[in-house]
Amino acid sequence: MGALTAVAVLFGAFFVLLFTGVPISVSLGIASFVTALAFLPWDDSTYIIGQQMNVGIESFSLLAVPLFIFAGNVMNTGGIARRLVDLALVAVGRVPGALAHTNVLANMLFGALSGSAVAAAAAIGSTLHERQRKAGYDPAFGAAINIASAPTGLLIPPTTAAIVYSTVAGGVSVSALFMAGYVPGILMGLVIMVIAFAFTRREKYPKVDRVTAAEAFRVLLGAIPGLLLIVVVVGGIVLGVFTATEGAAVAVLYTLVLSLAYRSMSWTALKDVVTRTVVATGIVMFLIAASAGMSWVMAYTGIPTAITQALLSVADSPVVVLVLMLILLLVVGTFMDITPAILIFTPILLPIAEEVGMDPVQFGMVLILAMCIGTMTPPVGSVLFVGTGVSGVSIEQVVPKLLPYFVGLVLLLIAVTFIPALSLGLPGMMGLLD
């Protein structure tokens, strides 16, 4: 009865606050405090919730989050996006609908470097929008391609989503999560390309002019310094040369030096980058602190255990349990951004996933991929809003164009859920799994 009461109070208060316009982090904090009051005296509730919020952000590994955010902002401003677009255009320029495939490949490359779907959608979308318009592309189609492919960077490392999940899940290796994200992230890009190919061929969207070998070499040479960031950061983390936090610091230094070498970062632009990083870090860290209070309340009242037992009592089959979990995650993704979703639902759903035999690393990939899909769906899809904004089209125009990609990515999500090798094969080969 205690757990049932806690569920009603905690989630009832949270959703009431959320739907009345209170920010997610504040809603989490208030709902956690109110639930604690239902079981503990005022003084104990105040002290414990405050203590847990402090403990939640008192982690060396979480320093990687603001550092990667800063590195992503530097890349978004420092001219790296344009060079990656040029490289992607050389790679797929002879394919029908070349600019659509360029958008996907550039988002995969830039997202992998920045770790931010929103930054990728803004940088790559704004770079390619005018080119696509001049080539006769439907603006809504171009926006849909950009929106669907921008979240690939949340899977392809280095990514802050994996770092946040590792912190919440406890004991899950960041290196294993980074390696686990490559195959699902690349498959996500390929699924989008296959669907886009069908539409571009039907609409007879053009190829681009063939470039000379010398021009292709020049483009590759310009993009290599940016691409080396992945090798340096991810390679260093996986090989144990440095931790994820130290790797993030290396990424910051590398991107700053690269931007200065490109002569594309002024002092005014750097000041703006620092300001945006501080604001974003404050939002994320307060969110993590508030979710730590909620995690303690759930653990104290036995909510995860009660939900696990209830779900397993309703469905005996692991397949049914996993399908119900996927439906829940897809619904959650439509109204919640990736970071709060990871913070709130990892403590609830991870025990269920482990109970039916799913590895925590695989569950992390399933959770992140499901939230990737959520970023492109209304009503709260952050990438959806950014993608429509940079393309100058309405959400009503874009959503119908997004439906084929949504279906394809849901099928990919099912595959990643029921084929462990897609996420566990690479980290297993490298000896990163326990």
PDB file of C-alpha atoms in Angstrom, residues 7 33 62 74 76 78 104 106 119 138 154 166 189 192 195 197 209 221 244 251 281 286 300 307 333 340 367 393 408:
ATOM      1  CA  VAL A   7       3.202   6.246  -6.963  1.00  0.00           C
ATOM      2  CA  PHE A  33       9.373  16.693  -1.609  1.00  0.00           C
ATOM      3  CA  LEU A  62      29.204  14.538 -14.535  1.00  0.00           C
ATOM      4  CA  VAL A  74      32.348  25.613 -30.126  1.00  0.00           C
ATOM      5  CA  ASN A  76      28.563  24.765 -33.913  1.00  0.00           C
ATOM      6  CA  GLY A  78      33.689  27.366 -35.303  1.00  0.00           C
ATOM      7  CA  VAL A 104      21.897  12.546 -43.174  1.00  0.00           C
ATOM      8  CA  ALA A 106      26.564  15.337 -42.217  1.00  0.00           C
ATOM      9  CA  ALA A 119      23.082  21.517 -32.451  1.00  0.00           C
ATOM     10  CA  ASP A 138      10.337  20.474 -51.207  1.00  0.00           C
ATOM     11  CA  LEU A 154      22.782  10.945 -29.459  1.00  0.00           C
ATOM     12  CA  SER A 166      25.832   5.608 -16.936  1.00  0.00           C
ATOM     13  CA  GLY A 189      21.364   6.816 -40.455  1.00  0.00           C
ATOM     14  CA  ILE A 192      16.785   7.168 -42.984  1.00  0.00           C
ATOM     15  CA  ILE A 195      13.660   5.753 -46.973  1.00  0.00           C
ATOM     16  CA  PHE A 197      16.301   7.276 -51.452  1.00  0.00           C
ATOM     17  CA  ASP A 209      28.139  17.903 -60.183  1.00  0.00           C
ATOM     18  CA  LEU A 221      41.930  17.394 -45.909  1.00  0.00           C
ATOM     19  CA  ALA A 244      35.099  10.355 -19.982  1.00  0.00           C
ATOM     20  CA  ALA A 251      37.503  17.729 -26.702  1.00  0.00           C
ATOM     21  CA  THR A 281      24.763  23.409 -17.878  1.00  0.00           C
ATOM     22  CA  PHE A 286      19.501  21.261 -11.751  1.00  0.00           C
ATOM     23  CA  TYR A 300      12.724   4.591  -0.147  1.00  0.00           C
ATOM     24  CA  ILE A 307       6.242  -1.548 -10.651  1.00  0.00           C
ATOM     25  CA  GLY A 333       9.367  10.513 -25.750  1.00  0.00           C
ATOM     26  CA  PRO A 340      14.802  14.037 -17.967  1.00  0.00           C
ATOM     27  CA  LEU A 367      16.229   3.872 -24.011  1.00  0.00           C
ATOM     28  CA  VAL A 393       8.243  25.542 -42.570  1.00  0.00           C
ATOM     29  CA  GLY A 408      11.367   2.885 -40.030  1.00  0.00           C
TER      30      GLY A 408
END
